[in-house]
Backbone as a ProteinNet text record, in pm:
[ID]
protein_1_A
[PRIMARY]
MKNRVVHSLAVLVMFALLFPVSLTAEKKGPVHVHSDSSQVTVRTPPAENIAAFRADEAFAYDREFRASNTLWHRIKFWIWDKFLKYFPFKGLALFWRVLPYLLLAGATIFVVSRLLKTDVKSIFYESSDEINLEFRESEEDIQAMNFHELIDEAAAQKKYRRAIRLFYLSILEDLTEKGLINWKLAKTNQDYMRELQNSKLQRPFAEITRLFEYIWYGNVHLNETGFQDALQTFRHFRDELARA
[TERTIARY]
9310.7	9206.2	9087.4	9122.2	9017.2	8937.1	9004	8934.7	8842.6	8884	8800.8	8674.7	8686.8	8568	8470.9	8524.9	8439.8	8371.7	8448.9	8392.4	8280.3	8299.2	8197	8070.1	8089.3	7972.1	7896.4	7969	7904.3	7823.1	7879.1	7806	7680	7688.5	7570.5	7461.5	7504.1	7405.7	7335.7	7413.6	7355	7262	7300.8	7216.5	7086.2	7095.2	6974.8	6879.6	6939.9	6855.4	6789.6	6862.4	6809	6714.2	6735.6	6653.3	6612.5	6516.6	6474.5	6404.3	6439.3	6380.4	6329.1	6205.4	6148.8	6195	6263.7	6316.7	6211.9	6106.9	6000	5872.3	5811.5	5685.6	5571.2	5491.4	5377.4	5269.7	5223.2	5116	4981.6	4908.9	4777.7	4668.8	4570.6	4459.6	4354.1	4249.8	4140.6	4065.7	4017.3	3944.3	3797.3	3746.4	3606.1	3526.5	3416.7	3328.8	3211.1	3196.5	3088.3	2964.3	2855.4	2730.2	2668.3	2602.3	2537.1	2401.8	2390.5	2266	2179.9	2220	2141.3	2006.9	1905.7	1770	1754.7	1695.6	1675.7	1531.7	1517.1	1384.1	1351.5	1245.4	1203.9	1118.9	1160.5	1088.1	1007.6	879	789.2	742	758.5	712.5	561.7	511.8	366.3	292.1	169.9	89.2	60.5	49.4	22	136.9	260.6	376.4	379.8	352.6	353.8	246.5	127.1	17.9	53.3	120.9	159.4	261	357.8	456.5	392.6	300.2	234.8	149.4	94.2	9.8	91.8	219.8	306.2	368.4	338.5	390.3	542.3	602	747.4	819.7	749.9	811	759.9	695	641.5	750.5	853.4	967	934.3	831.6	799.4	703.8	667.1	575.9	638.7	601	652.5	600.2	691	652.6	582.8	468.1	393.1	354.9	412.6	386.2	239.3	177.4	36.8	27.8	-55.6	-67.9	-212.1	-287.1	-426	-432.7	-547.5	-565.9	-550.3	-609.1	-601.8	-457.5	-380.4	-241	-161.5	-189	-118.3	-153.8	-281.4	-323.2	-252	-248.7	-182.4	-33.6	29	172.1	197	113.1	131.3	116.4	15.2	-6	111.9	157.8	272.4	397.5	424.2	546.2	546.1	428.9	421.7	408.6	343.4	309.9	350.2	300.9	305.7	444.3	535	667.7	745.4	698.1	765.5	710.1	609.8	545.7	568.8	560.2	576.8	466.4	491.1	400.4	272.3	272.6	156.4	30.7	-69.3	-196.6	-209.3	-103.7	-111.6	-210.3	-213.6	-306.8	-450.7	-483	-617.1	-641.4	-538.9	-554.3	-591	-522	-550.9	-691	-739.7	-876.1	-981.3	-951.2	-1048.7	-1044	-927.9	-910	-1014.4	-1048.6	-1150	-1283.3	-1321.6	-1449.1	-1442	-1325.7	-1310	-1318.4	-1253.3	-1258.8	-1400.2	-1469.4	-1606.7	-1697.2	-1679	-1760.2	-1732.9	-1605.2	-1571.7	-1630.2	-1622.4	-1678.8	-1830.1	-1895.2	-2041	-2082.7	-2011.9	-2043	-2024.9	-1917.5	-1891.6	-2001.1	-2040.1	-2141.9	-2275.8	-2314.3	-2442.1	-2442.4	-2331	-2324.8	-2334	-2275.8	-2286.1	-2429.3	-2494.7	-2632	-2726.4	-2701.4	-2787	-2737.6	-2626	-2565.9	-2539.3	-2478.6	-2448	-2297.6	-2249	-2107.4	-2074.8	-1966.3	-1929.7	-1906	-1847.5	-1820.1	-1946.7	-2057.4	-2181.5	-2234.2	-2183.5	-2224.9	-2166.6	-2046.1	-1977.4	-1980.4	-2003.8	-2003.9	-2138.6	-2164	-2290.4	-2301.4	-2416.3	-2441.3	-2544.3	-2521.5	-2611.8	-2614.5	-2727.7	-2737	-2640.3	-2591	-2497.2	-2367.5	-2333.2	-2206.2	-2199.7	-2313.2	-2314.6	-2300.9	-2316.6	-2310.5	-2184.7	-2095.2	-1983.2	-1897.4	-1869.2	-1769.7	-1828.9	-1959.4	-2018.7	-1985.7	-1992.4	-1965.1	-1821.4	-1727.2	-1586.8	-1555.4	-1642.7	-1620.2	-1676.1	-1739.5	-1798.7	-1720.8	-1742.6	-1683.1	-1760.7	-1691.2	-1763.1	-1823.6	-1770	-1824	-1958.9	-1994.3	-2122.3	-2229.9	-2201.6	-2297.3	-2366	-2495.3	-2572.1	-2566.6	-2462.7	-2439.7	-2550	-2597.2	-2700.5	-2822.7	-2865.5	-2982.2	-2953	-2834.8	-2799.7	-2782.9	-2725.2	-2708.2	-2843.4	-2932.5	-3066.4	-3141.1	-3126.4	-3194.1	-3141.7	-3010.1	-2951.7	-2990.8	-2991.2	-3029.2	-3175.5	-3262.7	-3405.4	-3428.5	-3343.9	-3355	-3275.9	-3222.2	-3142.3	-3016.8	-2967.8	-2840.6	-2730.8	-2702.4	-2616	-2470.8	-2422.2	-2285.1	-2269.9	-2368.5	-2366.4	-2370.6	-2451.3	-2460.8	-2326.9	-2256.4	-2125.4	-2025.8	-2031.2	-1940.9	-1966.9	-2093.4	-2128.9	-2083.3	-2097.7	-2054.5	-1903	-1829.8	-1684.1	-1645.6	-1714.7	-1687.9	-1720	-1824.5	-1858.7	-1750.2	-1684.6	-1574	-1454.7	-1429.9	-1323.8	-1353.6	-1480.7	-1520.6	-1491.7	-1526.6	-1502.6	-1352.8	-1270.5	-1125.9	-1069.4	-1126.2	-1081.7	-1117.4	-1238.8	-1282.8	-1198.6	-1148.8	-1064.1	-917.8	-887.6	-751.2	-656.1	-710.8	-625.9	-580.5	-659.8	-621.8	-657.9	-602.9	-635.5	-698.1	-831.4	-900.5	-876.8	-838.2	-822	-876.1	-934.3	-993.4	-890.4	-767.4	-665.3	-598.7	-625.4	-560.4	-626.7	-548.5	-599.5	-618.4	-683	-701.8	-567.6	-469.8	-336.9	-272.5	-300.4	-248	-302.2	-430.8	-491	-433.9	-405.1	-346.1	-206.9	-131.8	0.1	-11.9	-116.5	-136.3	-171.9	-223.9	-262.4	-155.6	-34.7	67	107.5	90.8	124.6	2	-108.9	-233.1	-270.8	-332.4	-378.6	-496.8	-550	-662.8	-618.3	-486.9	-441.4	-483.7	-465.6	-498.5	-648.1	-736.9	-880.4	-924.5	-859.4	-893.8	-852.5	-736.9	-693.9	-793.1	-850.4	-947.9	-1075	-1130	-1253.2	-1224.1	-1100.9	-1064.2	-1062.3	-1002.7	-1001.9	-1143.8	-1229.3	-1368.1	-1440.8	-1421.5	-1485.9	-1438.9	-1308	-1255.1	-1300.6	-1311.5	-1359.9	-1504.2	-1587.4	-1729.4	-1748.7	-1679.4	-1704.6	-1633.5	-1502	-1425.7	-1434.7	-1465.5	-1483.7	-1619.9	-1706.7	-1840.7	-1916.2	-1904.3	-1966	-2117.3	-2189	-2335.3	-2366.6	-2406.3	-2425.2	-2573.3	-2608	-2746.6	-2761.5	-2881.9	-2908.9	-2825.8	-2809.9	-2731	-2585.8	-2528.9	-2391.1	-2376	-2477.1	-2473.9	-2473.3	-2557.6	-2563.3	-2432.1	-2370.1	-2241	-2134	-2129.6	-2031.5	-2059.6	-2187.2	-2225.9	-2181.3	-2189.6	-2147.7	-1997.7	-1918	-1773.7	-1744.1	-1815.9	-1796.1	-1837.8	-1948.8	-1995.5	-1898.4	-1838.8	-1740.7	-1620.4	-1577.2	-1466.7	-1507.6	-1629	-1675.6	-1677.1	-1713.6	-1711.3	-1568	-1471.8	-1332.2	-1284.8	-1329	-1290.5	-1346.5	-1466.2	-1527.6	-1451	-1390.4	-1315.6	-1172.1	-1128.9	-989.1	-967.4
3203.6	3238.5	3144.6	3017.8	2917.1	2937.9	2972	2993	3113	3214.9	3334.6	3303.4	3220.6	3183.2	3103.8	3008.2	2927.1	3014.1	3110.3	3199.8	3283.3	3330.4	3413	3332.2	3206.3	3121.5	3094.1	3073.6	3048	3167.8	3288.1	3410.2	3424.3	3393	3403.6	3304	3181.2	3080	3123.1	3173.4	3219.2	3336.1	3426.8	3542.8	3497.2	3396.8	3346.9	3278.7	3208.3	3141.1	3239.2	3342	3439.7	3537.3	3571.7	3670.5	3614.3	3517.9	3458.4	3561.7	3564.9	3660	3583.1	3609	3544.7	3620.2	3550.2	3615.7	3639.7	3559.5	3577.4	3607.1	3716.4	3755.4	3677.5	3615.8	3536.3	3629.6	3599.2	3678.6	3625.7	3706.6	3667.8	3724.1	3636.8	3681.3	3751.3	3797.6	3865	3766.9	3815.1	3733.3	3727.2	3604.6	3586.1	3543	3607.9	3573.3	3493.3	3370.5	3283.8	3305.2	3335.6	3354.8	3219.7	3212.3	3089.1	3076.1	2976.7	2957.4	2844.4	2789.8	2679.9	2731.4	2643	2680.8	2673.2	2775.9	2783.5	2744.4	2646.5	2602.6	2662.4	2737.5	2800.9	2702	2671.4	2577.2	2654.5	2631.1	2698.4	2598.1	2629.4	2534.9	2517	2397.3	2373.3	2468.9	2501.5	2594.4	2538.5	2404.4	2344.7	2369.5	2360.8	2385.8	2530	2622.5	2764.3	2792.6	2734.7	2756.7	2700.6	2585	2524.6	2610.6	2665.2	2753	2881.4	2937.7	3061.4	3039.9	2918.8	2890.4	2857.1	2831.3	2794.4	2920.2	2947.1	3066.7	3064.9	2946.5	2938.3	3004	3025.3	3086.8	3228.7	3288.3	3424.6	3524.8	3535.7	3622.5	3770.7	3802.8	3943.7	3999	3917.7	3964.3	3942.8	4023.5	4010.4	3881.1	3803.4	3673.7	3692.2	3631.1	3630.6	3486.4	3436	3296.4	3277.3	3180.6	3150.2	3027.6	3036	2925.8	2879	2896.5	2853.2	2701.2	2646.9	2501.9	2449	2519.4	2476.5	2477.3	2578.6	2584.8	2469.3	2434.8	2323.6	2190.8	2176.5	2053.9	2042.3	2152.6	2152.4	2120.6	2182.4	2158.4	2013.3	1955.3	1816.7	1722.1	1745.7	1661.6	1674.1	1797.5	1819.6	1749.4	1766	1712.5	1560.1	1499.2	1354	1281.6	1345.3	1272.1	1344.8	1467.5	1529.9	1572.8	1595.3	1641.2	1532.9	1410.4	1301.2	1279.5	1357	1338.7	1461.6	1445.7	1560.3	1662.8	1784.4	1895.4	1888.2	1809.9	1807.5	1765	1845.9	1814.5	1860.7	1919.3	1960.9	2074.3	2167.7	2279.7	2229.5	2132.3	2073.6	1999.5	1931.4	1857.6	1951.2	2065.2	2158.4	2216.5	2230.8	2283.6	2180	2052.1	1946.1	1900.2	1911.9	1859.4	1908.3	2038.1	2081.3	2010.1	1983.9	1916.1	1769.7	1706.9	1568.8	1560.2	1654.5	1655.9	1683	1774	1805.2	1684.3	1612.8	1493.2	1385.7	1366.9	1267.9	1302.1	1430.7	1473.3	1456.3	1485.7	1471.3	1325.9	1235.4	1092.7	1045.7	1091.9	1050.5	1099.5	1227.7	1284.4	1214.4	1193.2	1127.8	985.7	914.4	776.9	773	873.6	878.1	908.4	1000.3	1035	917.2	841.1	726	599.7	612.6	498	383.3	419.7	323.4	313.7	192.6	173.9	234	312.8	378.3	275.8	160.1	58.1	6.3	10.1	-42.3	44.7	168.8	256	205.9	147.1	103.7	-46.8	-123	-269.1	-325.4	-444.5	-510.4	-538.9	-509.1	-538.9	-650	-745.4	-859.1	-910.8	-973.3	-1034.2	-1151	-1201.7	-1312.7	-1272.4	-1142.8	-1098.7	-1131.1	-1117.4	-1145.4	-1294	-1375.9	-1520.4	-1580.6	-1496.6	-1547.4	-1645.2	-1613.4	-1691.1	-1786.5	-1794.6	-1880.8	-2027.2	-2068.6	-2208.5	-2244.2	-2153.3	-2183.7	-2192.6	-2140	-2145.1	-2273.4	-2352.5	-2475.6	-2596	-2708	-2833.2	-2879.6	-2888.1	-2922.4	-3061.9	-3147.4	-3283.1	-3285.8	-3175	-3170.6	-3099.8	-3069	-2992.8	-3083.7	-3060.2	-3133	-3051.8	-3075	-2991.6	-3006.8	-3127.7	-3148.8	-3062	-3060.4	-2980.3	-2830.7	-2789.5	-2647.3	-2594.2	-2675.9	-2633.5	-2617.5	-2714.4	-2705	-2582.6	-2554.7	-2439.7	-2308.4	-2296.9	-2174.7	-2156.9	-2266	-2257	-2218.8	-2271.8	-2238.1	-2090.2	-2031.3	-1889.4	-1801.4	-1864.5	-1795.1	-1729.7	-1785.3	-1740.5	-1830.4	-1805.8	-1896.3	-1892.7	-1778	-1769.6	-1852.3	-1842.4	-1920.4	-2070.4	-2108.6	-2249.9	-2301.3	-2218.7	-2258.5	-2275.5	-2184.8	-2196.9	-2327.3	-2357.8	-2480.2	-2604.1	-2599.7	-2713	-2731.1	-2620.4	-2628.9	-2688.2	-2645.5	-2701.1	-2850.4	-2889.7	-3032.7	-3114.2	-3055.7	-3124.7	-3137.5	-3033.7	-3043.7	-3156.9	-3171.6	-3280.6	-3416	-3429.6	-3556.1	-3587.8	-3486.3	-3507.2	-3549.2	-3491	-3526.6	-3670.7	-3712.4	-3849.5	-3952.4	-3915.2	-4006.9	-4001.2	-3913.9	-3903.9	-3831.3	-3758.3	-3686.5	-3551	-3491.1	-3367	-3379.5	-3288.2	-3282.3	-3145.7	-3140.4	-3012.1	-2949.2	-2821.6	-2742.1	-2602.6	-2542.5	-2409.6	-2306.2	-2318	-2216.4	-2234	-2344.4	-2369.3	-2289.9	-2269.6	-2200.2	-2299.8	-2254.3	-2340.7	-2379.6	-2288.5	-2319.8	-2432.9	-2438.1	-2548.2	-2682	-2684.3	-2809.6	-2850.5	-2753.3	-2786.1	-2846.1	-2794.6	-2853.2	-2995.9	-3021.4	-3156.7	-3254.4	-3202.3	-3287.2	-3290.4	-3241.8	-3228.7	-3362.9	-3471	-3602.8	-3677.8	-3608.8	-3671.3	-3617.1	-3703.6	-3659.5	-3563.7	-3549.8	-3458.9	-3314.9	-3292.8	-3157.5	-3055.7	-3090.4	-2994.9	-2965.2	-3067.2	-3034.7	-2964.7	-2996.7	-2926.2	-2779.2	-2752.9	-2613.7	-2538.5	-2608.6	-2545.6	-2505.3	-2596	-2561.1	-2459.8	-2460.4	-2361.3	-2221.6	-2208.1	-2077.5	-2031.9	-2126.1	-2091.8	-2046.2	-2119	-2081.6	-1944.2	-1919.8	-1792.3	-1676.4	-1700.6	-1595.7	-1558.9	-1661.1	-1635.9	-1577.6	-1633	-1594	-1464.8	-1463.6	-1346.1	-1232.4	-1266.8	-1162	-1096.3	-1143.7	-1086.6	-1082.6	-1192	-1200	-1213.8	-1138.7	-1153.5	-1275.1	-1383.2	-1510.5	-1533.8	-1549.9	-1583.8	-1735.8	-1780.6	-1924.7	-2000.7	-1942.3	-2009.7	-2025.1	-1918	-1925.1	-2022.2	-2027.3	-2119.7	-2264.6	-2296.1	-2432.9	-2472.1	-2377.4	-2406	-2435.9	-2353.7	-2376.8	-2508.2	-2536	-2658.7	-2781.8	-2773	-2885.1	-2912.6	-2806	-2822.2	-2888.8	-2847	-2905.7	-3053.1	-3084.6	-3223.4	-3312.2	-3257.2	-3333.7	-3368.9	-3274.5	-3304.6	-3411.8	-3402	-3502.2	-3641.4	-3650.2	-3779.8	-3834	-3744.9	-3787.6	-3833.1	-3761.9	-3798.1	-3935.1	-3964.9	-4094.5	-4209.3	-4184.4	-4289.3	-4301.7	-4204	-4204.4	-4310
-3001	-3097.5	-3084.7	-3075.3	-3063.8	-2938	-2828.4	-2701.4	-2708.1	-2779.4	-2792.9	-2870.8	-2973	-3052.3	-2966.5	-2890.5	-2803.4	-2699.9	-2645.1	-2544.9	-2604.2	-2724.2	-2790.7	-2817	-2861.4	-2886.2	-2757.1	-2648.4	-2520	-2475.4	-2496.4	-2458.9	-2541.2	-2670.7	-2758.4	-2716.7	-2681.7	-2639.2	-2511.9	-2413.3	-2288.5	-2312.6	-2400.5	-2432.3	-2496.5	-2584.6	-2652.1	-2554.5	-2455.2	-2356.8	-2261.6	-2221.5	-2127.4	-2193.6	-2317.8	-2388.2	-2523.1	-2522	-2651	-2736.7	-2858.7	-2952.5	-3072.2	-3107	-3225.5	-3347.1	-3436.2	-3553.5	-3658.4	-3650.2	-3749.1	-3676.1	-3701.7	-3637.9	-3700.9	-3614.6	-3663.1	-3714.3	-3827.6	-3885.4	-3838	-3767.3	-3715.9	-3804.8	-3835.2	-3916.8	-3832.4	-3893.1	-3819.1	-3728.8	-3615.9	-3518.6	-3557.6	-3571.3	-3607.3	-3483.9	-3455.3	-3343.1	-3397.1	-3348.4	-3394.2	-3307	-3368.5	-3293.5	-3258.7	-3142.5	-3096.1	-3164.5	-3250.6	-3326	-3270.5	-3152.7	-3095.6	-3045.6	-3052.9	-3013	-2861	-2804.1	-2659.4	-2627.1	-2536.8	-2494.7	-2358.4	-2353.7	-2228.7	-2150	-2029.7	-1944.3	-1840.9	-1841.4	-1747.3	-1643.4	-1515.9	-1412.7	-1418	-1383.4	-1385	-1292.8	-1332.4	-1252.9	-1114.4	-1103.7	-973	-875.5	-927.7	-841.5	-793.9	-886.3	-849.5	-745.6	-766.3	-670.3	-533.7	-533.1	-405	-331.6	-405.8	-343	-291.5	-369.1	-326	-201.4	-190.4	-73.9	50.1	30.7	143	202.3	328.2	394.6	405.7	399.9	412.8	296.4	181.8	64.6	40.8	139	124.4	160	74.1	104.5	88.3	9.3	-14.1	90	188.1	291.9	428.5	519.3	654.9	716.3	769.7	825	958.8	968.2	1093.4	1124.7	1227.7	1264.1	1298.1	1229.5	1253.5	1343.7	1443.7	1538.8	1550.1	1441.5	1443	1434.1	1470.6	1466.2	1324.1	1227.4	1088.5	1039	1077.5	1036.5	1096.3	1221.4	1285.2	1218.2	1180.7	1110.8	976.3	901.2	770.6	784.9	883.4	902.3	941	1025.7	1067.5	948.7	865.6	746.8	651.9	632.4	543.7	596.6	725.9	785.4	787.3	807.7	820.2	687	590.7	468.5	340.2	320.3	188.7	145.4	237.8	197	122.2	128.6	58.9	-82	-120.8	-250.4	-338	-471.3	-561	-540.9	-590.6	-566.4	-649.3	-754	-842.4	-767.7	-773.6	-711.1	-567.5	-508.5	-368.5	-348.1	-443.4	-429.9	-424.5	-511.6	-510.1	-379.6	-328.6	-203	-88.4	-78.9	31.2	19.1	-103.6	-121.3	-82.3	-107.3	-80.7	64.8	128.1	263.2	363.2	368.7	466.6	449.8	324.3	300.1	344.2	324.6	370.2	522.1	589.8	736	785	716.8	755.3	735.6	623.1	597.5	702.2	736.4	838.3	973.7	1010.6	1139	1140.7	1027.2	1019.2	1036.2	967.7	979.3	1123.1	1186.9	1324.6	1418.9	1405.6	1494.6	1474.7	1346.9	1318.6	1373.3	1356.1	1406.2	1558.3	1624.7	1771	1814.8	1743.1	1779.1	1758.7	1651.4	1622	1690.2	1761.9	1831.2	1734	1621.6	1516.8	1500.4	1480.9	1454.3	1318.5	1311.7	1186.1	1076.3	1110.1	1007.8	943.1	1015.4	959.1	846.8	836.3	726.1	595.2	602.3	481.6	461.4	568.3	558.2	600.5	550.9	580.6	729.7	786.2	926.8	934.4	1023.4	1032.2	1173.9	1209.6	1341.6	1354.8	1240	1245.2	1313.3	1307	1363.2	1511.6	1581.5	1724.8	1754.7	1650.4	1670.6	1610.6	1560.2	1482.6	1560.6	1686.1	1756.5	1859.4	1864.8	1966.5	1942.4	1813.6	1785.5	1819	1793.4	1817.3	1964.4	2049.2	2192.9	2253.7	2173.5	2223.8	2172.2	2232.5	2187.3	2064.8	1948.8	1825.8	1832.6	1917.6	1928.1	1999	2063.6	2135.3	2054.6	1928.1	1847.2	1746.4	1726	1625.4	1496	1416.8	1299.8	1195.7	1174.8	1073	1101.9	1225	1262.8	1253.2	1298	1296.5	1154.2	1065.6	925.8	858	877.2	818.2	870.9	999	1058.7	1000	986.1	930.2	784	706.7	565.9	551.2	637.6	631.9	661.9	745.6	778.6	681.6	575.8	473.9	533	641.2	698.5	640.9	513.4	439.3	488.1	526.4	576.6	704.6	790.5	914.6	883.4	785.4	748	695.6	616.3	564.8	678.8	774.8	890.5	966.7	987.9	1059.5	982.3	849.4	767.8	779.1	779	792	927.3	1033	1165.6	1171.5	1099.9	1099.2	1030	929	862.6	957.1	1036.6	1137.1	1235.2	1268.4	1358.1	1293.2	1164.2	1094	1087.4	1059	1052.6	1188.3	1294.7	1430	1462.9	1425.7	1454.6	1380.6	1261.6	1185.6	1230.1	1325.2	1375.3	1282.4	1185.2	1089.6	1143.3	1230.9	1297.7	1445.3	1523.1	1665.7	1692.6	1696.1	1708.1	1844.7	1842.7	1963.7	1936.5	2039.8	2024.3	1981.3	2032.6	2005.4	1869.3	1800.3	1671.9	1559.8	1454.2	1336	1222.2	1116.4	999.8	937.7	946	894	972.9	1103.1	1184.9	1136	1103.4	1056.3	920.5	835.4	705.4	722.8	821	847.4	900.6	979.8	1031.8	919.5	809	695.6	586.6	617.2	512.7	451.1	524.3	470.6	418.7	407.9	362.5	225	143.7	12.3	23.8	144.3	166.5	191.4	200.6	233.7	128.1	0	-105.5	-111.9	-114.4	-114.4	14.1	128	251.8	242.9	182.3	163.7	75	-23.8	-113.7	-39.5	41.8	113.7	224.8	276.4	378.3	317.8	198.4	130.5	100.3	56.9	26.7	152.6	261.2	387.5	434.9	433.3	482.2	394.4	263.3	173.2	205.7	228.6	256.9	395.8	494	632.6	670.8	656.7	698.4	597.2	472.8	372.7	378.8	469.8	487.3	354.1	278.5	146	159.5	76.2	71.7	-15.2	48.6	-19.4	-46.3	-175.4	-209.1	-214.2	-246.1	-242.6	-345.2	-464.2	-567.8	-524.6	-472	-424.2	-309	-224	-110.9	-159.1	-257.3	-308.7	-376.8	-447.9	-512.3	-407.6	-302.7	-196.2	-124.7	-103.8	-34.8	-113.3	-244.5	-328.6	-312.9	-304	-284.2	-150.3	-46.5	86.1	87.9	20.8	18	-58.7	-163.7	-240.5	-152.2	-68.5	22.7	123.9	172.6	270.1	207.4	79.5	11	2.5	-29.2	-34.1	103.1	206.8	343.4	381.7	336.9	369.2	303.9	187.2	117.4	168.5	247.4	295.1	402.9
[MASK]
++++++++++++++++++++++++++++++++++++++++++++++++++++++++++++++++++++++++++++++++++++++++++++++++++++++++++++++++++++++++++++++++++++++++++++++++++++++++++++++++++++++++++++++++++++++++++++++++++++++++++++++++++++++++++++++++++++++++++++++++++++

């Protein structure tokens, strides 16, 4: 009897495992659909971007593609490939409209300068007869030059930049005579500053060197007042050099 009861319970357990039946049906309520009430922001691409895409033949999907091999097309493609593809689209449409005029202006300046036999740089930068004399002094032995006479002559002719250059060269001569530097044609002003690194004159020499390079290499238009101010700085250094 006991075995039959155990057997019956085992059959019921196996039946329950193989065919699970929910004795209580879950009561489901009505399904509610929630409407999306979030605000939608419409984003419109900038007009410049749209214009740039419309002007680009690579995006003309609604038209039959015809490869253009004109000079202007090759120029545009080269500019785009080398430069513009790395920049945002804003302003590109305006750039393409302005570019022909820039090229035309550049070509006009070049042709006119060739006809007049004028250096293009002289249109934008000061031109002076001093330019032809810039390097003559540096090609000579500074110890063989009469700086006092040359400086007075340049100042009398209002060639103030030239006078400043001559004064700077005369200071190099003074430093050489005192054994503080070793003047050589191939040396630079930075070389002389390194030679003065153990001298108290290095800082004031660096100051007059910056002033000289600004006036000379910067092609500064120097008037008489500016010349006298620069001259005073140079003379002050010469006084310090005399006391050294």
